Amino acid sequence: MGKLFKNLKPYWKSVLVIVVLLVVQAFCDLSLPQYTSDIIDTGIQNSGVEHILPEKITAEEFQNAQLFMTADEQKTWQDAYSGDGDLLDRNDFSKKDLEQFDSDLIVPILLNYQMSMMSEDGFREMLMQQQQGNPQAAEQLKTMSIADIGKSMGVTLTPFERTEEDDDGNETTVTCVDVRPLFAAMQEAGQFTEETRSEMRSQLETMLDTMGESLVQSMGIAYAVQCDQAAGLDTDKIQTNYLWAAGGKMIAIAFAMMAVTICVSYVAARVGAGVGRDLRKKVFSRVMQFSNAEMDQFSTASLITRSTNDIQQVQMVTAIFLRMLLYAPILGIGGILKVVNTGAGMGWVIALAVLVILGIVGVLMSIAMPKFKKMQTLVDRVNLVSREILTGLSVIRAFGREKTEEKRFDTANQNLTKTNLFVNRVMTFMMPVMMLIMYSLTILIVWVAAHRIDGGSMQVGSMTAFITYAMMIVMSFLMLTMMSVMLPRASVAAGRIDEVLQTKTSVQEPTAPQHLAQPTGVLTFDHVSFRYPHAEEDALSDLSFTAEPGKTTAIIGSTGCGKSTLVNLIPRLYDATSGKITLDGVEIQDLSLEELRQQIGFVPQKGVLFSGTIASNLRFGNPTATDAEIQQAAEIAQASDFIEEKHDRYESTIAQGGSNVSGGQKQRLTIARAIAKHPKIFVFDDSFSALDLKTDAALRKALQEQVQNSTMIIVAQRISTILHADQILVLENGSIVGKGTHEELLHNCTVYQQIAKSQLSAEELGLSESDTEEGAMNDGE
């Protein structure tokens, strides 16, 4: 996983910005459920009133409320209001102060509220208890009206009807009595003692202890609403204003969250694209440094997959990681804190859901992870087979192998498909399970919360907020689950990319490179041997020769004898295992690769052209070459004839890979490209094989006439190509078995004789029977 995210180091500032934005987004996201809860509990159920102290209160009610207060509570109550006349206004207080009032005055206010609307039955029962020692008076109270009872006690008691809801939610009409005038009269008569007040408060506190805090608060707010209405305030307007204010805040938060989300998505996309760009650049730069040994280690199809599909996986997951995976823990932790603050005591429900989710994710990932690792290899295989088939399509058709190759591709395709299907089936099983957990969690929360609401310890809005927070917490784990589908494959892809980046090329630049003062092109092999990586035997053994400027050194031998390997050592496509190769007396490993290769005009065995024009291809090794120089190079390479026949001549288009020119034309253009470079050393790796004998001869003649000061190294299969070489090296099994001119080798090298006689007759070669026998004897010695 570290390989996947270490690419973010250059973008740490952007990542920090994203984290800050995600915290802001989470804050907005987590604020909305609380506003929803407030709208339900405060805005709807409590008519928009948040605290138990009324905003306005009548002078009469202000006095009545103090009947059941202690001296300290009375002082607090009196300090809370100011004004003269029949109405008093609540002073300005902070939210914290109002919450303190809610805590300090809830008992006397509720006791006052209870006494202001005692039910008729409750009032009569209270009086009956007081007259337990006087049966006659108690019997008389049963027949007296409320008004008569009040007269008998010297106060005015007026019954009124009030609508209440029973436990089943049905509305019933109850006759109530405001009994506070009775307690006021008793207080004036000295009959309402502090002991009586304390006993009444104690009974109320005992009852409140069985009720939930939220229900108690709602009862106190109901008193405040009643007082506001009695004081002439428009409580409907208060409620409407509260709802509009809360709704406006929610809209503002939603817009802020939208803006933050857009910013996060934008920055995350830029970082993801930047990571992809950087990885492509790094991989391409590393591959460009690879020697042929590393190219042999990584197939071309695999490198293409790593540079495209793998990097795309990393880029996509990086953007999603910054957008979702970073947000998940922030949202989850914030949700847990909010759940704790609700005081609902249902945290165990969330913990249970999280444990179940983690267990399911762990099981599914243990099943899918091995398949993720296998998938990228199968993608490589499909790319490899596709590339081979498409590249060799003409050969496949010529040999009638279409059906066989279709089966080969189908096998690779089916293997990838089966693995994809297996992983997708495992992962698709995850989402329904997560949704089942989410809805089961909702049902469980509603069931538990319903009992708490019924017990008065929770309000409906709090339950709604708790459900929302619970869903947020579960959703944060769902985000992690979704990422768990992508992360393993992206992690494998990152590992494959890192494998390329960590592979060091066997051909290293010298730490202190030497320079050629006046390069001449003297190339010397001094006891050079070479062995391919992981091979058991040397491909080349103890090679020693010198190629000089103005002379042609030809290399010939049977197929697989090491000719191409030998010339690949010259530009350091491979490095020699032992011995040394020098250029003008300086070991080529002590020269910078750029300086070394600048001296070499290399024409590979398989001609490679690049998309563009003929002119751009000829200038490939010498971008500053003039039109005259590239025309001269084309003339030497015998390419000017077919170029002049084209409509756009040197500006004619070359298709990708040179597919719109013939094999011979392609070879001549690659030779012209090397000539236009003006190198000190020409290396022709069997570069005349596609040319007819006439063109071959004309080209070699032009080379000898026009390029006289360069060292010429030619790998050839045809004797006619190297007849006039100044030095011919005969290779067999990686060793030089003959060295000399054509005439010398005909007389002293059997291998050369066999190659020559396989192509030309003895008469054409000017050999007699005695010459052949002499060559055999010399070779045997």
Short mmCIF file of C-alpha atoms in Angstrom, two decimals, residues 225-670:
data_model
loop_
_atom_site.label_atom_id
_atom_site.label_comp_id
_atom_site.label_asym_id
_atom_site.label_seq_id
_atom_site.Cartn_x
_atom_site.Cartn_y
_atom_site.Cartn_z
CA VAL A 225 -45.12 29.19 25.28
CA GLN A 226 -48.24 29.54 27.41
CA CYS A 227 -46.80 32.61 29.14
CA ASP A 228 -45.79 34.19 25.82
CA GLN A 229 -49.30 33.68 24.47
CA ALA A 230 -50.82 35.18 27.63
CA ALA A 231 -48.48 38.16 27.25
CA GLY A 232 -49.76 38.77 23.73
CA LEU A 233 -46.83 37.44 21.72
CA ASP A 234 -47.55 35.90 18.32
CA THR A 235 -46.20 32.40 19.01
CA ASP A 236 -47.09 31.28 15.48
CA LYS A 237 -44.77 33.97 14.14
CA ILE A 238 -42.06 32.92 16.59
CA GLN A 239 -42.37 29.35 15.34
CA THR A 240 -42.37 30.42 11.68
CA ASN A 241 -39.33 32.65 12.19
CA TYR A 242 -37.46 29.82 13.90
CA LEU A 243 -38.26 27.39 11.09
CA TRP A 244 -37.20 29.91 8.43
CA ALA A 245 -33.97 30.66 10.30
CA ALA A 246 -33.14 26.97 10.78
CA GLY A 247 -34.06 26.19 7.17
CA GLY A 248 -31.99 29.13 5.92
CA LYS A 249 -28.98 27.91 7.87
CA MET A 250 -29.44 24.43 6.40
CA ILE A 251 -29.57 25.86 2.87
CA ALA A 252 -26.45 27.95 3.52
CA ILE A 253 -24.63 24.91 4.90
CA ALA A 254 -25.77 22.83 1.92
CA PHE A 255 -24.42 25.43 -0.53
CA ALA A 256 -21.16 25.69 1.42
CA MET A 257 -20.86 21.90 1.37
CA MET A 258 -21.52 21.88 -2.38
CA ALA A 259 -18.79 24.46 -2.96
CA VAL A 260 -16.32 22.53 -0.79
CA THR A 261 -17.21 19.27 -2.53
CA ILE A 262 -16.56 20.82 -5.93
CA CYS A 263 -13.20 22.18 -4.73
CA VAL A 264 -12.19 18.81 -3.26
CA SER A 265 -13.17 16.99 -6.45
CA TYR A 266 -11.21 19.48 -8.55
CA VAL A 267 -8.06 19.34 -6.43
CA ALA A 268 -8.25 15.54 -6.09
CA ALA A 269 -8.67 15.16 -9.85
CA ARG A 270 -5.65 17.41 -10.45
CA VAL A 271 -3.54 15.45 -7.98
CA GLY A 272 -4.64 12.14 -9.50
CA ALA A 273 -3.87 13.37 -13.01
CA GLY A 274 -0.53 14.73 -11.80
CA VAL A 275 0.39 11.39 -10.22
CA GLY A 276 -0.50 9.61 -13.47
CA ARG A 277 1.54 12.09 -15.49
CA ASP A 278 4.54 11.75 -13.18
CA LEU A 279 4.39 7.96 -13.22
CA ARG A 280 4.16 7.83 -17.01
CA LYS A 281 7.13 10.18 -17.22
CA LYS A 282 9.16 8.15 -14.69
CA VAL A 283 8.34 4.80 -16.30
CA PHE A 284 9.09 6.08 -19.79
CA SER A 285 12.36 7.67 -18.64
CA ARG A 286 13.37 4.47 -16.86
CA VAL A 287 12.51 2.28 -19.84
CA MET A 288 14.48 4.60 -22.10
CA GLN A 289 17.49 3.91 -19.88
CA PHE A 290 17.03 0.14 -20.01
CA SER A 291 19.60 -1.92 -21.81
CA ASN A 292 18.54 -4.86 -23.91
CA ALA A 293 19.02 -7.04 -20.82
CA GLU A 294 16.20 -5.23 -18.98
CA MET A 295 14.06 -5.17 -22.11
CA ASP A 296 14.43 -8.93 -22.21
CA GLN A 297 13.35 -9.09 -18.54
CA PHE A 298 10.13 -7.12 -19.15
CA SER A 299 8.19 -8.03 -22.26
CA THR A 300 7.03 -5.17 -24.46
CA ALA A 301 3.39 -6.11 -23.80
CA SER A 302 3.99 -6.00 -20.05
CA LEU A 303 5.68 -2.60 -20.25
CA ILE A 304 2.77 -1.25 -22.29
CA THR A 305 0.29 -2.59 -19.71
CA ARG A 306 2.29 -1.07 -16.87
CA SER A 307 2.51 2.29 -18.65
CA THR A 308 -1.21 2.44 -19.47
CA ASN A 309 -3.57 0.15 -17.56
CA ASP A 310 -1.56 0.01 -14.33
CA ILE A 311 -0.91 3.75 -14.18
CA GLN A 312 -4.57 4.41 -14.98
CA GLN A 313 -5.55 2.21 -12.03
CA VAL A 314 -3.22 4.13 -9.71
CA GLN A 315 -4.42 7.50 -11.04
CA MET A 316 -8.09 6.62 -10.61
CA VAL A 317 -7.65 5.19 -7.11
CA THR A 318 -5.52 8.17 -6.03
CA ALA A 319 -8.28 10.60 -6.99
CA ILE A 320 -10.96 8.45 -5.34
CA PHE A 321 -8.75 7.98 -2.26
CA LEU A 322 -8.40 11.71 -1.81
CA ARG A 323 -12.09 12.24 -2.40
CA MET A 324 -13.63 9.31 -0.51
CA LEU A 325 -11.15 7.30 1.53
CA LEU A 326 -9.80 10.37 3.36
CA TYR A 327 -13.35 11.57 3.92
CA ALA A 328 -14.56 8.27 5.38
CA PRO A 329 -12.61 8.37 8.68
CA ILE A 330 -13.26 12.11 9.12
CA LEU A 331 -17.01 11.55 8.64
CA GLY A 332 -16.99 8.38 10.75
CA ILE A 333 -15.15 9.94 13.71
CA GLY A 334 -17.30 13.07 13.50
CA GLY A 335 -20.43 10.93 13.40
CA ILE A 336 -19.32 8.98 16.48
CA LEU A 337 -18.69 12.23 18.38
CA LYS A 338 -22.13 13.50 17.38
CA VAL A 339 -23.74 10.23 18.47
CA VAL A 340 -22.04 10.53 21.86
CA ASN A 341 -23.27 14.12 22.18
CA THR A 342 -26.88 13.12 21.53
CA GLY A 343 -26.79 11.34 24.89
CA ALA A 344 -29.12 8.69 23.52
CA GLY A 345 -27.08 5.88 25.07
CA MET A 346 -27.35 3.77 21.91
CA GLY A 347 -23.68 3.74 20.90
CA TRP A 348 -23.66 -0.05 21.24
CA VAL A 349 -25.95 -0.24 18.20
CA ILE A 350 -23.33 1.55 16.05
CA ALA A 351 -20.50 -0.55 17.47
CA LEU A 352 -22.38 -3.75 16.63
CA ALA A 353 -23.00 -2.63 13.02
CA VAL A 354 -19.35 -1.59 12.54
CA LEU A 355 -18.06 -4.93 13.87
CA VAL A 356 -20.36 -6.84 11.49
CA ILE A 357 -19.24 -4.69 8.53
CA LEU A 358 -15.54 -5.16 9.30
CA GLY A 359 -16.02 -8.90 9.64
CA ILE A 360 -17.78 -9.18 6.28
CA VAL A 361 -15.21 -6.98 4.52
CA GLY A 362 -12.36 -9.03 5.99
CA VAL A 363 -13.84 -12.33 4.79
CA LEU A 364 -14.59 -11.06 1.29
CA MET A 365 -11.18 -9.45 0.86
CA SER A 366 -9.37 -12.60 1.97
CA ILE A 367 -11.20 -14.40 -0.85
CA ALA A 368 -10.73 -11.72 -3.53
CA MET A 369 -7.17 -10.52 -2.85
CA PRO A 370 -5.36 -13.45 -4.56
CA LYS A 371 -7.50 -12.92 -7.65
CA PHE A 372 -6.63 -9.22 -7.77
CA LYS A 373 -2.94 -10.11 -7.87
CA LYS A 374 -3.56 -12.58 -10.67
CA MET A 375 -5.67 -10.19 -12.75
CA GLN A 376 -2.89 -7.86 -13.88
CA THR A 377 -0.80 -10.81 -15.04
CA LEU A 378 -3.75 -12.00 -17.10
CA VAL A 379 -4.11 -8.50 -18.61
CA ASP A 380 -0.43 -8.77 -19.60
CA ARG A 381 -1.14 -12.10 -21.24
CA VAL A 382 -4.07 -10.73 -23.27
CA ASN A 383 -1.94 -7.79 -24.41
CA LEU A 384 0.93 -10.11 -25.33
CA VAL A 385 -1.25 -12.46 -27.38
CA SER A 386 -3.07 -9.54 -29.04
CA ARG A 387 0.20 -7.86 -29.97
CA GLU A 388 1.68 -11.06 -31.39
CA ILE A 389 -1.41 -11.83 -33.44
CA LEU A 390 -1.88 -8.30 -34.79
CA THR A 391 1.83 -7.92 -35.60
CA GLY A 392 2.02 -11.26 -37.38
CA LEU A 393 -1.41 -11.14 -39.01
CA SER A 394 -0.09 -11.55 -42.54
CA VAL A 395 1.95 -14.63 -41.55
CA ILE A 396 -1.04 -16.10 -39.71
CA ARG A 397 -3.19 -15.70 -42.81
CA ALA A 398 -0.51 -17.07 -45.08
CA PHE A 399 -0.26 -20.25 -43.00
CA GLY A 400 -4.02 -20.51 -42.44
CA ARG A 401 -3.65 -20.30 -38.65
CA GLU A 402 -6.58 -17.97 -38.05
CA LYS A 403 -8.66 -20.51 -36.09
CA THR A 404 -5.71 -21.62 -33.97
CA GLU A 405 -4.75 -18.05 -33.07
CA GLU A 406 -8.37 -17.20 -32.34
CA LYS A 407 -8.43 -20.09 -29.89
CA ARG A 408 -5.19 -18.89 -28.30
CA PHE A 409 -6.61 -15.40 -27.85
CA ASP A 410 -9.92 -16.83 -26.63
CA THR A 411 -8.09 -18.85 -23.96
CA ALA A 412 -6.27 -15.76 -22.65
CA ASN A 413 -9.47 -13.71 -22.85
CA GLN A 414 -11.55 -16.36 -21.07
CA ASN A 415 -9.02 -16.65 -18.25
CA LEU A 416 -9.15 -12.90 -17.67
CA THR A 417 -12.96 -12.90 -17.94
CA LYS A 418 -13.35 -15.72 -15.42
CA THR A 419 -11.11 -13.96 -12.93
CA ASN A 420 -12.97 -10.68 -13.45
CA LEU A 421 -16.31 -12.39 -13.00
CA PHE A 422 -15.15 -14.13 -9.81
CA VAL A 423 -13.92 -10.86 -8.29
CA ASN A 424 -17.02 -8.95 -9.37
CA ARG A 425 -19.33 -11.62 -7.96
CA VAL A 426 -17.54 -11.48 -4.65
CA MET A 427 -17.69 -7.70 -4.60
CA THR A 428 -21.34 -7.49 -5.77
CA PHE A 429 -22.20 -9.73 -2.82
CA MET A 430 -20.73 -7.05 -0.56
CA MET A 431 -23.10 -4.21 -1.46
CA PRO A 432 -26.42 -6.05 -0.76
CA VAL A 433 -25.01 -7.23 2.56
CA MET A 434 -24.02 -3.67 3.44
CA MET A 435 -27.48 -2.38 2.52
CA LEU A 436 -29.06 -5.14 4.62
CA ILE A 437 -26.91 -4.04 7.57
CA MET A 438 -27.88 -0.40 7.04
CA TYR A 439 -31.63 -1.07 7.00
CA SER A 440 -31.41 -3.56 9.86
CA LEU A 441 -29.53 -0.90 11.81
CA THR A 442 -32.30 1.62 11.09
CA ILE A 443 -34.95 -0.79 12.33
CA LEU A 444 -32.95 -1.54 15.46
CA ILE A 445 -32.44 2.19 16.18
CA VAL A 446 -36.17 2.92 15.73
CA TRP A 447 -37.11 0.02 17.97
CA VAL A 448 -34.73 1.04 20.77
CA ALA A 449 -35.46 4.76 20.37
CA ALA A 450 -39.23 4.19 20.46
CA HIS A 451 -38.93 2.78 23.98
CA ARG A 452 -36.79 5.73 25.04
CA ILE A 453 -39.21 8.23 23.51
CA ASP A 454 -42.04 6.49 25.31
CA GLY A 455 -40.04 6.77 28.54
CA GLY A 456 -39.45 10.49 27.93
CA SER A 457 -35.67 10.17 27.74
CA MET A 458 -35.53 10.93 24.02
CA GLN A 459 -37.34 13.09 21.52
CA VAL A 460 -38.41 12.25 17.98
CA GLY A 461 -35.93 14.74 16.48
CA SER A 462 -33.08 13.20 18.45
CA MET A 463 -34.02 9.80 17.08
CA THR A 464 -34.05 11.20 13.55
CA ALA A 465 -30.61 12.77 14.08
CA PHE A 466 -29.28 9.53 15.59
CA ILE A 467 -30.48 7.53 12.59
CA THR A 468 -28.83 10.02 10.24
CA TYR A 469 -25.54 9.95 12.17
CA ALA A 470 -25.66 6.16 12.26
CA MET A 471 -26.15 6.07 8.50
CA MET A 472 -23.23 8.45 8.06
CA ILE A 473 -21.00 6.20 10.16
CA VAL A 474 -22.09 3.13 8.22
CA MET A 475 -21.69 5.02 4.93
CA SER A 476 -18.14 5.93 5.89
CA PHE A 477 -17.42 2.24 6.28
CA LEU A 478 -19.22 1.60 2.99
CA MET A 479 -16.81 4.07 1.37
CA LEU A 480 -13.92 2.09 2.84
CA THR A 481 -15.56 -1.06 1.52
CA MET A 482 -15.84 0.40 -1.97
CA MET A 483 -12.20 1.41 -1.81
CA SER A 484 -11.31 -2.07 -0.62
CA VAL A 485 -12.54 -3.29 -3.99
CA MET A 486 -10.21 -0.93 -5.86
CA LEU A 487 -7.22 -0.70 -3.54
CA PRO A 488 -5.93 -4.29 -3.92
CA ARG A 489 -5.86 -4.11 -7.71
CA ALA A 490 -4.36 -0.62 -7.64
CA SER A 491 -1.84 -1.80 -5.05
CA VAL A 492 -0.81 -4.64 -7.35
CA ALA A 493 -0.57 -2.16 -10.24
CA ALA A 494 1.55 0.19 -8.12
CA GLY A 495 3.83 -2.71 -7.26
CA ARG A 496 4.26 -3.58 -10.93
CA ILE A 497 5.05 0.06 -11.75
CA ASP A 498 7.47 0.25 -8.86
CA GLU A 499 9.14 -2.92 -10.11
CA VAL A 500 10.00 -1.10 -13.34
CA LEU A 501 11.13 2.05 -11.51
CA GLN A 502 13.31 0.10 -9.07
CA THR A 503 14.97 -1.96 -11.80
CA LYS A 504 18.43 -0.53 -12.35
CA THR A 505 19.82 -0.75 -15.84
CA SER A 506 22.90 -2.92 -16.23
CA VAL A 507 24.36 -0.26 -18.52
CA GLN A 508 25.29 2.60 -16.18
CA GLU A 509 26.56 6.08 -16.94
CA PRO A 510 30.16 6.59 -15.69
CA THR A 511 30.45 8.68 -12.53
CA ALA A 512 33.36 10.69 -13.98
CA PRO A 513 33.03 10.41 -17.77
CA GLN A 514 36.02 10.93 -20.01
CA HIS A 515 35.84 12.79 -23.31
CA LEU A 516 37.19 12.25 -26.78
CA ALA A 517 39.31 15.24 -27.76
CA GLN A 518 39.40 14.48 -31.48
CA PRO A 519 37.45 11.28 -32.19
CA THR A 520 38.76 9.28 -35.14
CA GLY A 521 36.81 6.01 -34.83
CA VAL A 522 39.46 3.43 -33.88
CA LEU A 523 37.44 0.63 -32.23
CA THR A 524 39.26 -2.16 -30.39
CA PHE A 525 37.93 -5.37 -28.81
CA ASP A 526 40.43 -6.69 -26.27
CA HIS A 527 39.64 -10.25 -25.08
CA VAL A 528 35.94 -9.45 -24.84
CA SER A 529 33.45 -12.04 -23.58
CA PHE A 530 29.74 -11.71 -23.02
CA ARG A 531 27.11 -13.83 -21.30
CA TYR A 532 23.39 -13.11 -21.28
CA PRO A 533 21.78 -12.68 -17.82
CA HIS A 534 20.89 -16.04 -16.23
CA ALA A 535 22.62 -17.92 -19.09
CA GLU A 536 24.95 -20.83 -18.30
CA GLU A 537 27.42 -20.28 -21.17
CA ASP A 538 29.06 -17.30 -22.84
CA ALA A 539 27.45 -16.02 -26.01
CA LEU A 540 30.77 -14.46 -27.05
CA SER A 541 34.21 -15.71 -25.97
CA ASP A 542 37.58 -13.94 -25.99
CA LEU A 543 37.07 -11.64 -28.97
CA SER A 544 40.01 -9.46 -30.01
CA PHE A 545 40.21 -7.25 -33.12
CA THR A 546 40.58 -3.64 -34.17
CA ALA A 547 38.40 -1.73 -36.63
CA GLU A 548 40.10 1.32 -38.10
CA PRO A 549 38.87 4.45 -39.89
CA GLY A 550 38.73 4.26 -43.66
CA LYS A 551 38.55 0.45 -43.49
CA THR A 552 35.69 -2.01 -43.55
CA THR A 553 35.45 -4.78 -40.97
CA ALA A 554 32.98 -7.47 -41.94
CA ILE A 555 31.50 -10.10 -39.62
CA ILE A 556 30.11 -13.32 -40.99
CA GLY A 557 29.03 -16.62 -39.54
CA SER A 558 26.18 -19.07 -39.26
CA THR A 559 22.87 -18.14 -37.70
CA GLY A 560 23.08 -17.82 -33.91
CA CYS A 561 26.87 -17.52 -33.79
CA GLY A 562 26.73 -14.12 -32.02
CA LYS A 563 27.08 -11.56 -34.84
CA SER A 564 24.24 -9.28 -33.67
CA THR A 565 25.30 -9.71 -30.05
CA LEU A 566 28.80 -8.51 -30.95
CA VAL A 567 27.63 -5.29 -32.65
CA ASN A 568 25.15 -4.64 -29.79
CA LEU A 569 28.14 -4.32 -27.47
CA ILE A 570 29.52 -1.36 -29.47
CA PRO A 571 26.76 1.20 -28.58
CA ARG A 572 26.46 -0.47 -25.15
CA LEU A 573 23.06 -1.97 -25.73
CA TYR A 574 24.67 -4.66 -23.58
CA ASP A 575 27.86 -4.40 -21.52
CA ALA A 576 30.65 -6.91 -22.00
CA THR A 577 31.00 -9.48 -19.22
CA SER A 578 34.80 -9.40 -19.36
CA GLY A 579 37.54 -7.76 -21.42
CA LYS A 580 37.32 -4.22 -22.67
CA ILE A 581 36.17 -2.31 -25.71
CA THR A 582 37.95 0.96 -26.48
CA LEU A 583 37.20 3.85 -28.80
CA ASP A 584 40.30 5.86 -29.69
CA GLY A 585 42.04 4.30 -26.70
CA VAL A 586 39.27 5.17 -24.19
CA GLU A 587 37.13 2.40 -22.73
CA ILE A 588 33.58 2.90 -23.92
CA GLN A 589 32.32 2.37 -20.35
CA ASP A 590 34.25 5.53 -19.38
CA LEU A 591 32.45 7.59 -22.00
CA SER A 592 29.00 9.05 -21.44
CA LEU A 593 26.35 7.12 -23.35
CA GLU A 594 25.41 10.25 -25.27
CA GLU A 595 28.98 10.92 -26.43
CA LEU A 596 29.60 7.26 -27.29
CA ARG A 597 26.41 6.85 -29.29
CA GLN A 598 26.96 10.18 -31.00
CA GLN A 599 29.99 8.60 -32.70
CA ILE A 600 28.00 5.59 -33.95
CA GLY A 601 25.63 5.30 -36.88
CA PHE A 602 23.73 2.11 -36.07
CA VAL A 603 21.58 0.36 -38.66
CA PRO A 604 19.70 -2.52 -36.97
CA GLN A 605 18.89 -5.85 -38.52
CA LYS A 606 15.21 -4.95 -38.59
CA GLY A 607 14.68 -1.49 -40.03
CA VAL A 608 12.59 0.76 -37.81
CA LEU A 609 10.98 3.95 -39.08
CA PHE A 610 8.90 6.41 -37.11
CA SER A 611 5.64 8.10 -38.04
CA GLY A 612 6.28 11.45 -39.70
CA THR A 613 7.90 12.28 -43.02
CA ILE A 614 10.90 10.91 -44.91
CA ALA A 615 12.82 14.08 -44.00
CA SER A 616 12.03 13.78 -40.28
CA ASN A 617 13.20 10.17 -40.30
CA LEU A 618 16.45 11.05 -42.07
CA ARG A 619 17.07 13.82 -39.55
CA PHE A 620 16.40 11.46 -36.64
CA GLY A 621 20.08 11.27 -35.65
CA ASN A 622 20.99 14.77 -36.81
CA PRO A 623 18.12 17.25 -36.30
CA THR A 624 20.18 20.10 -37.75
CA ALA A 625 20.94 18.32 -41.04
CA THR A 626 20.29 20.52 -44.06
CA ASP A 627 18.17 19.50 -47.04
CA ALA A 628 21.35 19.00 -49.05
CA GLU A 629 22.78 16.66 -46.41
CA ILE A 630 19.72 14.43 -46.23
CA GLN A 631 19.49 14.35 -50.04
CA GLN A 632 23.15 13.31 -50.24
CA ALA A 633 22.55 10.63 -47.60
CA ALA A 634 19.58 9.32 -49.59
CA GLU A 635 21.68 9.21 -52.76
CA ILE A 636 24.45 7.22 -51.04
CA ALA A 637 21.84 4.82 -49.63
CA GLN A 638 20.32 4.43 -53.12
CA ALA A 639 17.01 5.79 -51.78
CA SER A 640 16.76 8.99 -53.83
CA ASP A 641 15.17 7.24 -56.83
CA PHE A 642 12.01 6.08 -55.09
CA ILE A 643 11.85 9.26 -52.95
CA GLU A 644 11.88 11.48 -56.05
CA GLU A 645 9.03 9.43 -57.51
CA LYS A 646 6.75 10.34 -54.60
CA HIS A 647 4.48 13.36 -54.95
CA ASP A 648 5.78 15.15 -51.85
CA ARG A 649 9.31 13.76 -52.19
CA TYR A 650 11.11 14.23 -48.84
CA GLU A 651 7.94 15.50 -47.17
CA SER A 652 6.09 12.30 -48.02
CA THR A 653 4.36 10.73 -45.04
CA ILE A 654 5.78 7.67 -43.33
CA ALA A 655 3.16 5.60 -41.53
CA GLN A 656 3.73 4.12 -38.09
CA GLY A 657 6.47 1.50 -38.30
CA GLY A 658 7.10 2.38 -41.95
CA SER A 659 4.21 0.19 -43.07
CA ASN A 660 3.68 2.22 -46.28
CA VAL A 661 7.14 1.46 -47.71
CA SER A 662 8.62 -1.85 -48.84
CA GLY A 663 11.25 -3.80 -46.87
CA GLY A 664 14.05 -2.74 -49.20
CA GLN A 665 12.96 0.90 -49.15
CA LYS A 666 12.80 0.78 -45.36
CA GLN A 667 16.36 -0.59 -45.18
CA ARG A 668 17.67 2.09 -47.52
CA LEU A 669 15.99 4.84 -45.45
CA THR A 670 17.48 3.49 -42.21
#
